PDB file of C-alpha atoms in Angstrom:
ATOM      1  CA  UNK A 811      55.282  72.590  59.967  1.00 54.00           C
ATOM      2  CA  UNK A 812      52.424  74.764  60.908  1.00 55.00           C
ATOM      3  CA  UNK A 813      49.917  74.186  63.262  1.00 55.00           C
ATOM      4  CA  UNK A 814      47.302  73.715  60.288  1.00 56.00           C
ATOM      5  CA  UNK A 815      49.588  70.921  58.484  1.00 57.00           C
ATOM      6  CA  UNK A 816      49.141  69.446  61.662  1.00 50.00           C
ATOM      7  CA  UNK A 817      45.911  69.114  62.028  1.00 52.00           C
ATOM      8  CA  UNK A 818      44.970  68.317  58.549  1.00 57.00           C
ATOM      9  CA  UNK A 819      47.599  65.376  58.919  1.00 60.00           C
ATOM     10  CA  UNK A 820      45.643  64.304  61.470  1.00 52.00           C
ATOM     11  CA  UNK A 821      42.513  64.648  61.034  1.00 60.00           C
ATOM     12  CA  UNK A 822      43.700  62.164  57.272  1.00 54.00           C
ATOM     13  CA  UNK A 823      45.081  59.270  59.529  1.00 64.00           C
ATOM     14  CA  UNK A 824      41.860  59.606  61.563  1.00 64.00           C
ATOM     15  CA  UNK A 825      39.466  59.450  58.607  1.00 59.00           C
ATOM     16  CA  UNK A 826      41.515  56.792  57.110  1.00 54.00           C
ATOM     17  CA  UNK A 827      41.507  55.021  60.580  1.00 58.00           C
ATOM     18  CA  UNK A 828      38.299  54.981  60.886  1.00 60.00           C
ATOM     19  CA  UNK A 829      37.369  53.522  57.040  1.00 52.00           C
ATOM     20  CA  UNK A 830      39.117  50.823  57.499  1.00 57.00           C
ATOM     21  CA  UNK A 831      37.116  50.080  60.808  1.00 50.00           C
ATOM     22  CA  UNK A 832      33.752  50.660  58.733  1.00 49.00           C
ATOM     23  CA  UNK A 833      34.535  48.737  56.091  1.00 54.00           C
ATOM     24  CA  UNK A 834      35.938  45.789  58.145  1.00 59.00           C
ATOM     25  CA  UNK A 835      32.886  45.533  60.554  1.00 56.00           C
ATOM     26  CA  UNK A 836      30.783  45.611  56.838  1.00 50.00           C
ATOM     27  CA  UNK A 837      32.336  42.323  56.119  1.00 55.00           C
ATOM     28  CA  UNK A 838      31.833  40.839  59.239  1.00 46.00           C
ATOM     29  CA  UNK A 839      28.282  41.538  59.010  1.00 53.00           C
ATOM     30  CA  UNK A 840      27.853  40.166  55.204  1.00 51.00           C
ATOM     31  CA  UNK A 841      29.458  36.856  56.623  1.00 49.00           C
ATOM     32  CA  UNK A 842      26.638  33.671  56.123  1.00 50.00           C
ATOM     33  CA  UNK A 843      26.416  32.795  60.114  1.00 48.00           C
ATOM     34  CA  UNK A 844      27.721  29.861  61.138  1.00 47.00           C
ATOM     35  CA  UNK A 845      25.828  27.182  62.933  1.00 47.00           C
ATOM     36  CA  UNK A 846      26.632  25.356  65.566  1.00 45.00           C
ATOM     37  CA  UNK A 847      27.851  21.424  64.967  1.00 44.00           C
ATOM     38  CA  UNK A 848      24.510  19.172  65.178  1.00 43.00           C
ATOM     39  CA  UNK A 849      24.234  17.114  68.441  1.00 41.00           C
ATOM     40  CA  UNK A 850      25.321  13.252  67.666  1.00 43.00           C
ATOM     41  CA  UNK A 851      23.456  10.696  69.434  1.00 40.00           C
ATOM     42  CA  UNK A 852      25.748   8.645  71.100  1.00 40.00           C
ATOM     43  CA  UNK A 853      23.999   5.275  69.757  1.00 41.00           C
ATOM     44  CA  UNK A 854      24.459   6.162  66.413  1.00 42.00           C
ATOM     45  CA  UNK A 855      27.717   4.901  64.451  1.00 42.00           C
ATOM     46  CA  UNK A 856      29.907   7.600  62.860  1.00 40.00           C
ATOM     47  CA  UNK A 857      29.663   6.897  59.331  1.00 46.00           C
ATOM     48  CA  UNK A 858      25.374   6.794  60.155  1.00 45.00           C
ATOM     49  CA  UNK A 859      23.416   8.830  57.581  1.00 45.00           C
ATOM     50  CA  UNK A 860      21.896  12.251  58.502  1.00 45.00           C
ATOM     51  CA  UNK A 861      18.747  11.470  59.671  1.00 44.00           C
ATOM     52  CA  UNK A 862      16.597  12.727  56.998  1.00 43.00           C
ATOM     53  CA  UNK A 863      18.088  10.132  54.522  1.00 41.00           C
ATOM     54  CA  UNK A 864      17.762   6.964  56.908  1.00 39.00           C
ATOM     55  CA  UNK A 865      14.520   4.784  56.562  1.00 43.00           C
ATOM     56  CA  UNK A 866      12.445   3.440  58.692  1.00 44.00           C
ATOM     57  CA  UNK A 867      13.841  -0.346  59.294  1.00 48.00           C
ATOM     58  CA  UNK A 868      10.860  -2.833  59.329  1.00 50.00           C
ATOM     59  CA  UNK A 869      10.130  -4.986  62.179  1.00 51.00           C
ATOM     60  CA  UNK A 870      11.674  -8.123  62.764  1.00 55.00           C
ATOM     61  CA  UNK A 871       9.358 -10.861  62.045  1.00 55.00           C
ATOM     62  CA  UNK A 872       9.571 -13.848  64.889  1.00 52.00           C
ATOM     63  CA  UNK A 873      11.561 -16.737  63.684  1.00 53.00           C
ATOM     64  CA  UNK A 874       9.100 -19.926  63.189  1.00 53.00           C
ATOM     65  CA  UNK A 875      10.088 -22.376  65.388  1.00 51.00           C
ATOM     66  CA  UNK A 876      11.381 -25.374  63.597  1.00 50.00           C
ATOM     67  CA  UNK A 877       9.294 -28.287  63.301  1.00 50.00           C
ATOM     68  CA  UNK A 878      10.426 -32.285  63.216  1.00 48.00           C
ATOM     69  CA  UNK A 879       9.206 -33.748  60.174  1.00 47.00           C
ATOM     70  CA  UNK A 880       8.224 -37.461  60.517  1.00 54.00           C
ATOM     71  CA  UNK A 881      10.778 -39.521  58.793  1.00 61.00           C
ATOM     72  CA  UNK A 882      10.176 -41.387  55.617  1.00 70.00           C
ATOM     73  CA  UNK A 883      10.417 -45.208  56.244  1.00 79.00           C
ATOM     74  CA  UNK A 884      12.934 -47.267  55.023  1.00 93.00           C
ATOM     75  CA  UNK A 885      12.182 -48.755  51.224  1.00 95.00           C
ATOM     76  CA  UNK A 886      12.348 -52.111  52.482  1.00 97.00           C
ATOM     77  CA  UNK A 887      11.875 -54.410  55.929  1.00 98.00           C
ATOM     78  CA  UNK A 888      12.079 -57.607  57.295  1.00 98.00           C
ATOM     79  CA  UNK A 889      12.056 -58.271  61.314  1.00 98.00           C
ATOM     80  CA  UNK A 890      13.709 -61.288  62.714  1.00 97.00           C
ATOM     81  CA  UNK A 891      10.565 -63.084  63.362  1.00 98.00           C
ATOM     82  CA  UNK A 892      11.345 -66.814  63.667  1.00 98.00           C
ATOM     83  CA  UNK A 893       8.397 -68.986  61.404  1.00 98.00           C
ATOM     84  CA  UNK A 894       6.448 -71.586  63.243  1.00 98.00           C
ATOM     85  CA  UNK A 895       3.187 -73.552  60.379  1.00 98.00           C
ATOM     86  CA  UNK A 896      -0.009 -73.888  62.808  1.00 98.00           C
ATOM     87  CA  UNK A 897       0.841 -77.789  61.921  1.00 98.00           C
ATOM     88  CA  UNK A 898       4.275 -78.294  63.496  1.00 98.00           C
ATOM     89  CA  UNK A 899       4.282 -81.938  62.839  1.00 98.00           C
ATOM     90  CA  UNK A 900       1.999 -81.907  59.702  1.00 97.00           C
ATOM     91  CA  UNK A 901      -1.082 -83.231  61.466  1.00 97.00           C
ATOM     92  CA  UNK A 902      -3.989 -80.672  60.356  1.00 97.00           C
ATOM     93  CA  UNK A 903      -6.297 -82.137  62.898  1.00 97.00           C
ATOM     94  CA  UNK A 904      -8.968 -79.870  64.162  1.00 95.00           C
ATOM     95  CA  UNK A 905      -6.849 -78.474  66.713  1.00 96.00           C
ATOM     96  CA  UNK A 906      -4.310 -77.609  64.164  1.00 97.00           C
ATOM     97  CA  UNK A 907      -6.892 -76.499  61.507  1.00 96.00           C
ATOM     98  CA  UNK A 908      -7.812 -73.411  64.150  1.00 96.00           C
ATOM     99  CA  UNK A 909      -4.684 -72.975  65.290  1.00 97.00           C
ATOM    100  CA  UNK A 910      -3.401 -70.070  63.546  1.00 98.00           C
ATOM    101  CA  UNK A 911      -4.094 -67.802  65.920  1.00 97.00           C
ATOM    102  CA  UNK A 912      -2.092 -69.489  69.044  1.00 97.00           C
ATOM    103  CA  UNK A 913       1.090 -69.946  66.098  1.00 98.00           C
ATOM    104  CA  UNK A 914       0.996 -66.352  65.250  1.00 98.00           C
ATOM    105  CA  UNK A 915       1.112 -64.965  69.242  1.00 98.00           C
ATOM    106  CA  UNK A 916       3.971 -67.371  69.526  1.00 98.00           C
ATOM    107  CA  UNK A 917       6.001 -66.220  66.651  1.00 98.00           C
ATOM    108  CA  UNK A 918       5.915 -62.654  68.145  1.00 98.00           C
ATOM    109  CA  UNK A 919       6.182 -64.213  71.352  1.00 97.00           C
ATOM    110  CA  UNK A 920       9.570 -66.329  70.906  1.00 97.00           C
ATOM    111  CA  UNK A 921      10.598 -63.398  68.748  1.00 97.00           C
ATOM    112  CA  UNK A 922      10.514 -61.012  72.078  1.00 95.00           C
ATOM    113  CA  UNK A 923      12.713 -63.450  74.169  1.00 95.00           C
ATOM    114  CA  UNK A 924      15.477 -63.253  71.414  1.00 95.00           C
ATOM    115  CA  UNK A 925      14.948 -66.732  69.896  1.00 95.00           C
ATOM    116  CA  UNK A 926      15.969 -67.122  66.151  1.00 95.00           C
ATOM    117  CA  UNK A 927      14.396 -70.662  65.423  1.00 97.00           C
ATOM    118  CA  UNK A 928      10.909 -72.672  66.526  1.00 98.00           C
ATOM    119  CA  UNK A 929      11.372 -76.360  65.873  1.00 98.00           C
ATOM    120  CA  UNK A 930       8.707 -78.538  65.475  1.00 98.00           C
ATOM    121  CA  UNK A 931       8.730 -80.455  69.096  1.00 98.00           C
ATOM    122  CA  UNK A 932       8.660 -76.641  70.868  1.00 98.00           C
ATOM    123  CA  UNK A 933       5.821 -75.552  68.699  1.00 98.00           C
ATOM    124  CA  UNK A 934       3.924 -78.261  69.042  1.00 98.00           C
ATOM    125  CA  UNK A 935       4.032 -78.224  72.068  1.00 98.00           C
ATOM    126  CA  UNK A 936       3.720 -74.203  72.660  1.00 98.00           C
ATOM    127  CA  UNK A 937       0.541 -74.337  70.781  1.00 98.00           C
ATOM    128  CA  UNK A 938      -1.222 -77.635  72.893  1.00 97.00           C
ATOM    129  CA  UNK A 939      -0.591 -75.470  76.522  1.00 97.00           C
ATOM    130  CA  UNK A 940      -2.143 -71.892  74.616  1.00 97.00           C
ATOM    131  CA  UNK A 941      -5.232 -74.085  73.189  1.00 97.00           C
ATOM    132  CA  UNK A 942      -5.113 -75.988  76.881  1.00 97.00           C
ATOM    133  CA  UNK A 943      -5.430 -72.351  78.486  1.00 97.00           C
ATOM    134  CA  UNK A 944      -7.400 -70.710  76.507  1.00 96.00           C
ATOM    135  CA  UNK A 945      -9.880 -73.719  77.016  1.00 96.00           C
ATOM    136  CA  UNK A 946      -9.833 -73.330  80.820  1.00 96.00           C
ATOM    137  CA  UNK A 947     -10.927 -69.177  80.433  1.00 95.00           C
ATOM    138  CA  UNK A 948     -13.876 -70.221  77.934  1.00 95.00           C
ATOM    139  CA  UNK A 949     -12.247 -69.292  74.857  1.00 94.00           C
ATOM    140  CA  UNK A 950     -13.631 -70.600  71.629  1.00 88.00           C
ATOM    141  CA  UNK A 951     -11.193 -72.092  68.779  1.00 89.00           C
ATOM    142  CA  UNK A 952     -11.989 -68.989  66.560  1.00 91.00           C
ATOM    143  CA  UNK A 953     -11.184 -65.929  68.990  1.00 95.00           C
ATOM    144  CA  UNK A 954     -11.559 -62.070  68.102  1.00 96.00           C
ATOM    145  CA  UNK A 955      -8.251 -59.630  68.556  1.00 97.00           C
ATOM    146  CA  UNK A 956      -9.418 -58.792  71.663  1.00 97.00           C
ATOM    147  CA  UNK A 957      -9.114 -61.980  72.935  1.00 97.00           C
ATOM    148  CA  UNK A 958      -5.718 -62.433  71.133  1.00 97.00           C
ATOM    149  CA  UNK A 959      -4.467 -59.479  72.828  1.00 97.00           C
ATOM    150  CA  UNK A 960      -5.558 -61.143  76.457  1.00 97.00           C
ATOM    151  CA  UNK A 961      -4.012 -64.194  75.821  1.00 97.00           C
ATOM    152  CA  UNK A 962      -0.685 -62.458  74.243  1.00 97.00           C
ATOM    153  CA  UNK A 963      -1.145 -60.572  77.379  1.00 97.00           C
ATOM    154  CA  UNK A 964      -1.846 -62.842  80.023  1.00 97.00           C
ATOM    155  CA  UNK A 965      -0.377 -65.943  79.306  1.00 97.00           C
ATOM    156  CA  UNK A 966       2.940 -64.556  77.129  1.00 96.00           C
ATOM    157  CA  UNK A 967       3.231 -61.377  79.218  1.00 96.00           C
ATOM    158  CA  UNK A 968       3.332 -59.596  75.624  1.00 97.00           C
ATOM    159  CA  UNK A 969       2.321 -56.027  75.673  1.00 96.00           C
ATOM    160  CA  UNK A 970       0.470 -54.566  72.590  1.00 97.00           C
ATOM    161  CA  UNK A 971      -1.804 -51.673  71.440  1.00 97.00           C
ATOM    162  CA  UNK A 972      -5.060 -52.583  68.810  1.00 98.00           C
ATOM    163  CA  UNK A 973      -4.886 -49.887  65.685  1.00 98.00           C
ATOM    164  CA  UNK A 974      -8.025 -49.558  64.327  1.00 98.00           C
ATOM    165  CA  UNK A 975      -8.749 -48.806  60.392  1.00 98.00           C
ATOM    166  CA  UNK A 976      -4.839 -49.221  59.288  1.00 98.00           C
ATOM    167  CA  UNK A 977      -3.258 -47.822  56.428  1.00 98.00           C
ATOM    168  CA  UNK A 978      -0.520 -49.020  54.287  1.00 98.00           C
ATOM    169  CA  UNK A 979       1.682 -46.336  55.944  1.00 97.00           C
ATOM    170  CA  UNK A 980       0.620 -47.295  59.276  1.00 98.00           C
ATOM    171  CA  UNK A 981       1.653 -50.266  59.031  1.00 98.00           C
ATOM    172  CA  UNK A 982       4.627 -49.870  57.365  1.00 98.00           C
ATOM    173  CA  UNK A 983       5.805 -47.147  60.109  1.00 98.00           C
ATOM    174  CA  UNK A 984       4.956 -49.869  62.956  1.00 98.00           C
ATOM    175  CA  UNK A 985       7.351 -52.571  61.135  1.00 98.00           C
ATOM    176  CA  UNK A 986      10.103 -49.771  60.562  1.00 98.00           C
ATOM    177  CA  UNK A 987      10.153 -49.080  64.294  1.00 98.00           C
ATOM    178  CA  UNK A 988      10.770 -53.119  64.729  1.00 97.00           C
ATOM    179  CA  UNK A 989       7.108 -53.865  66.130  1.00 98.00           C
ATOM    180  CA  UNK A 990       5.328 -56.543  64.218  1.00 98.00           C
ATOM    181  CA  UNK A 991       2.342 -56.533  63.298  1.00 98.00           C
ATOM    182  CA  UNK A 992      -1.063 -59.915  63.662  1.00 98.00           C
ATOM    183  CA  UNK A 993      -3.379 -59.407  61.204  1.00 98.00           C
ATOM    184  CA  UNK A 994      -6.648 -61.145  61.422  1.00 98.00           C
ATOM    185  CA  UNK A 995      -8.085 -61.939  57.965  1.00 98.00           C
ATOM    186  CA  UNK A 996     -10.850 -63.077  55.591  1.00 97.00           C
ATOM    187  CA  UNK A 997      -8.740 -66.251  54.534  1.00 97.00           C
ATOM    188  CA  UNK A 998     -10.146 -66.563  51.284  1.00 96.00           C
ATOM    189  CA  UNK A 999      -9.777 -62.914  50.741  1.00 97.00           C
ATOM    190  CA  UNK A1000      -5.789 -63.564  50.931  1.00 98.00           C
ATOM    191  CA  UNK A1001      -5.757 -66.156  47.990  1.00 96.00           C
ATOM    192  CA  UNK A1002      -2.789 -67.747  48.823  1.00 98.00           C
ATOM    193  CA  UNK A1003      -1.890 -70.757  46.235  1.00 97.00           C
ATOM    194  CA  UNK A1004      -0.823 -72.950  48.993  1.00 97.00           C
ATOM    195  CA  UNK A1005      -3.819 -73.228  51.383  1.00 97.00           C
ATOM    196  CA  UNK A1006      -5.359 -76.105  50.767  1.00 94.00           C
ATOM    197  CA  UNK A1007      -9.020 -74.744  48.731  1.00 93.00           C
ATOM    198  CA  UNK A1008     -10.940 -73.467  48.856  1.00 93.00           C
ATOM    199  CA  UNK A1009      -9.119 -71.604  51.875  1.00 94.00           C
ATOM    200  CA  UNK A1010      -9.740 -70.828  55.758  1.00 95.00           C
ATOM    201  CA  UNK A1011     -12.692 -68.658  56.652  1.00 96.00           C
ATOM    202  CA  UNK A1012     -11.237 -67.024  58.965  1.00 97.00           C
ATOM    203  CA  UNK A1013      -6.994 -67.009  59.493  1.00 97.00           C
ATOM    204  CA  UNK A1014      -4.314 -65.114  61.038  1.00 98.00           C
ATOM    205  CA  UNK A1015      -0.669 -64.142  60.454  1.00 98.00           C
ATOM    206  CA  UNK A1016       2.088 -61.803  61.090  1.00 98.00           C
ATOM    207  CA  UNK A1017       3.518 -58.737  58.890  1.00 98.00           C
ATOM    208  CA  UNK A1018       7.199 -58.789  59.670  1.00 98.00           C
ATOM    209  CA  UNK A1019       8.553 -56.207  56.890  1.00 98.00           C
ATOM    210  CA  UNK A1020       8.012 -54.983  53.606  1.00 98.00           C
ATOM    211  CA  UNK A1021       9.778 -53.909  50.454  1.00 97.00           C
ATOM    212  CA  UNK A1022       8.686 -51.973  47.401  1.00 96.00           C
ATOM    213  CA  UNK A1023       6.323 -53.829  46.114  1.00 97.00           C
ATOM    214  CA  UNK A1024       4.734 -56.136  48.771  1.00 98.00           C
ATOM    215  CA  UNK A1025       4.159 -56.838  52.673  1.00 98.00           C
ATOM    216  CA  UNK A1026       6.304 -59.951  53.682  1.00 98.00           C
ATOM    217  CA  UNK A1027       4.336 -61.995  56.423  1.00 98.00           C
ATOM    218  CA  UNK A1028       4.950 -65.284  58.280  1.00 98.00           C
ATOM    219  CA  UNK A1029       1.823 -67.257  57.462  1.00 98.00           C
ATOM    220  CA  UNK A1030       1.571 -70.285  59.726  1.00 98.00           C
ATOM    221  CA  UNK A1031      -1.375 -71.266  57.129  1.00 98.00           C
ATOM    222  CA  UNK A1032       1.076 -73.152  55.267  1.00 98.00           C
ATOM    223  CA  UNK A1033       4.853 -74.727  55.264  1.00 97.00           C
ATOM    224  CA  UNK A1034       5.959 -72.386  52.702  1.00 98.00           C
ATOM    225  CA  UNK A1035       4.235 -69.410  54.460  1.00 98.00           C
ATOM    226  CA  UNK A1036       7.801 -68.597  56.126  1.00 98.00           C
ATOM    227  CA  UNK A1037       7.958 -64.854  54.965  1.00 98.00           C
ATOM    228  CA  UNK A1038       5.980 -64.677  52.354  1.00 98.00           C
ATOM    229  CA  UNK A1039       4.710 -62.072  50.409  1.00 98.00           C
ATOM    230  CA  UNK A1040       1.195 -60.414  49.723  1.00 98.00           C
ATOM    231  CA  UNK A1041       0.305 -57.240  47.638  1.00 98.00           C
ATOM    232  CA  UNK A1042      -0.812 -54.227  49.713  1.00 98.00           C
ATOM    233  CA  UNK A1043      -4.175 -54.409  47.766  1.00 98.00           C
ATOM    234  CA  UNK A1044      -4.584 -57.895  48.363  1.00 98.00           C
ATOM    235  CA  UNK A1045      -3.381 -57.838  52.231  1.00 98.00           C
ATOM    236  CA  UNK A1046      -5.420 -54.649  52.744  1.00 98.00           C
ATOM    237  CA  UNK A1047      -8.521 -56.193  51.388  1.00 98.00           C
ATOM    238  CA  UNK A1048      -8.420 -59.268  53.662  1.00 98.00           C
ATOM    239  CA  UNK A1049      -8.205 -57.250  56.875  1.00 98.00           C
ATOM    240  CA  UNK A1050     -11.311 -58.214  59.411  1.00 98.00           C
ATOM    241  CA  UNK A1051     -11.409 -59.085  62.343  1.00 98.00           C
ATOM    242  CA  UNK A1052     -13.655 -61.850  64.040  1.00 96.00           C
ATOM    243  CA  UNK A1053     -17.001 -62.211  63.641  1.00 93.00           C
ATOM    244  CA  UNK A1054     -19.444 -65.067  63.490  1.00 89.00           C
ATOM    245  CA  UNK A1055     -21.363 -65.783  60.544  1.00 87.00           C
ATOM    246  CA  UNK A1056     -19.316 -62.967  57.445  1.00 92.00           C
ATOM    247  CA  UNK A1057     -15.918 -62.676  57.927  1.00 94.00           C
ATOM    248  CA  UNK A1058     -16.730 -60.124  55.535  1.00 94.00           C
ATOM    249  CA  UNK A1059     -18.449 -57.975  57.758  1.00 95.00           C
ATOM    250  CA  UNK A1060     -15.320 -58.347  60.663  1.00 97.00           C
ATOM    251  CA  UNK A1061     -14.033 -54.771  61.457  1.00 97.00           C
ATOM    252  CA  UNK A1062     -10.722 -53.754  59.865  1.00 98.00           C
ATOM    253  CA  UNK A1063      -7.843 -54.124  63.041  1.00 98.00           C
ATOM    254  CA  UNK A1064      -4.884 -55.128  63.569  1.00 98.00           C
ATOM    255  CA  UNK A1065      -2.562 -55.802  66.960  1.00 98.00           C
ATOM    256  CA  UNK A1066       0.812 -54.269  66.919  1.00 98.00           C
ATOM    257  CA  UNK A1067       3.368 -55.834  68.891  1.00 97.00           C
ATOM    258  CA  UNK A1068       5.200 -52.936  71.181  1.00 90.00           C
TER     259      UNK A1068
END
């Protein structure tokens, strides 16, 4: 081969050489660049959305703190409150015509201790030493709540609380918690059938329970006054406490037993 075949040959493989070089750096250059992998923050999960897709999350709201409701009472009541008449021995004397207050602080009293039954001899008697020591502090026969709370006190070692303006509720929530319940009263107000008429100005008696349609009491006004049973309208009503002159006018108490 000449020295001209030569160099044409290679000058060719040169120029062919150096197209392919061209033409592969061409493609390089029309390739779309190619980012780098975003940085994951390491609190996020691996299946997390990108974060221009995730929303906001709202802020937790504090949880209320959960408050004790006050428990419905029971739909009926009756306390183990043993009955003692204000007459033990049937003599309504005047000792025993005022004596309704002394029988009703004893109920509650022999109650406390446990006792199931009053007979006549003990009540008798139980009522002559209250009367007897009431006497010797200058209390009348008639005495206001207050007074019935220092003798309940004093001489029965009885503690109790005085809850003015009651409601039916009230009252019904005290008796449900086992705490009975004296009521001072307009007497005539109460219109029980078996006191002889036309009734006692003033009385008092005890609520031991309830049910659904009445307040059961132990009455010592009477013999059959072992729980028996007044309408909440009626009882409600008769509420007052001690004054001379109107009952009437006697603010609305009553002495709950604790």
């Amino acid at each position: 081969m000449s020295r001209r075949s030569v160099w044409l040959t290679v000058t060719v493989i040169i120029a062919v050489a150096l197209v392919a070089v061209v033409t592969r750096q061409l493609r390089v250059n029309q390739s779309p660049p190619v980012e780098p992998p975003a940085l994951q923050s390491t609190s996020d999960s691996a299946d997390s959305p990108p974060p221009e897709s995730r929303q906001e999350s709202a802020p937790e709201k504090p949880t209320p703190t959960p408050q004790t409701l006050p428990s419905p009472s029971p739909p009926s009541v009756q306390l183990p409150v043993p009955f003692l008449v204000q007459a033990p021995l049937g003599v309504w004397d005047a000792l025993h015509e005022e004596a309704c207050e002394e029988a009703s602080i004893i109920m509650v009293a022999v109650a406390k201790k446990g006792q199931k039954t009053i007979s006549a001899a003990e009540g008798e008697r139980m009522i002559k030493e209250s009367v007897e020591w009431q006497r010797a502090r200058g209390l009348g026969v008639s005495i206001t709540l207050a007074e019935v709370q220092r003798v309940a006190k004093e001489h029965h070692n009885l503690s109790s609380r005085i809850l003015e303006n009651p409601t039916v509720e009230q009252l019904k929530n005290e008796l449900a918690a086992g705490r009975p319940v004296i009521v001072p009263a307009s007497g005539r107000t109460l219109g029980n059938p078996y006191f002889t008429p036309p009734g006692p100005i003033y009385h008092m008696l005890v609520l031991i329970g309830y049910d659904e349609t009445s307040f059961i009491t132990n009455d010592p006004g009477t013999k059959r006054g072992a729980a028996y049973r007044y309408r909440p309208t009626v009882l409600m009503k008769s509420i007052h406490d001690f004054v001379p002159g109107d009952i009437g006018l006697g603010p609305k108490r009553v002495m709950v037993l604790d």
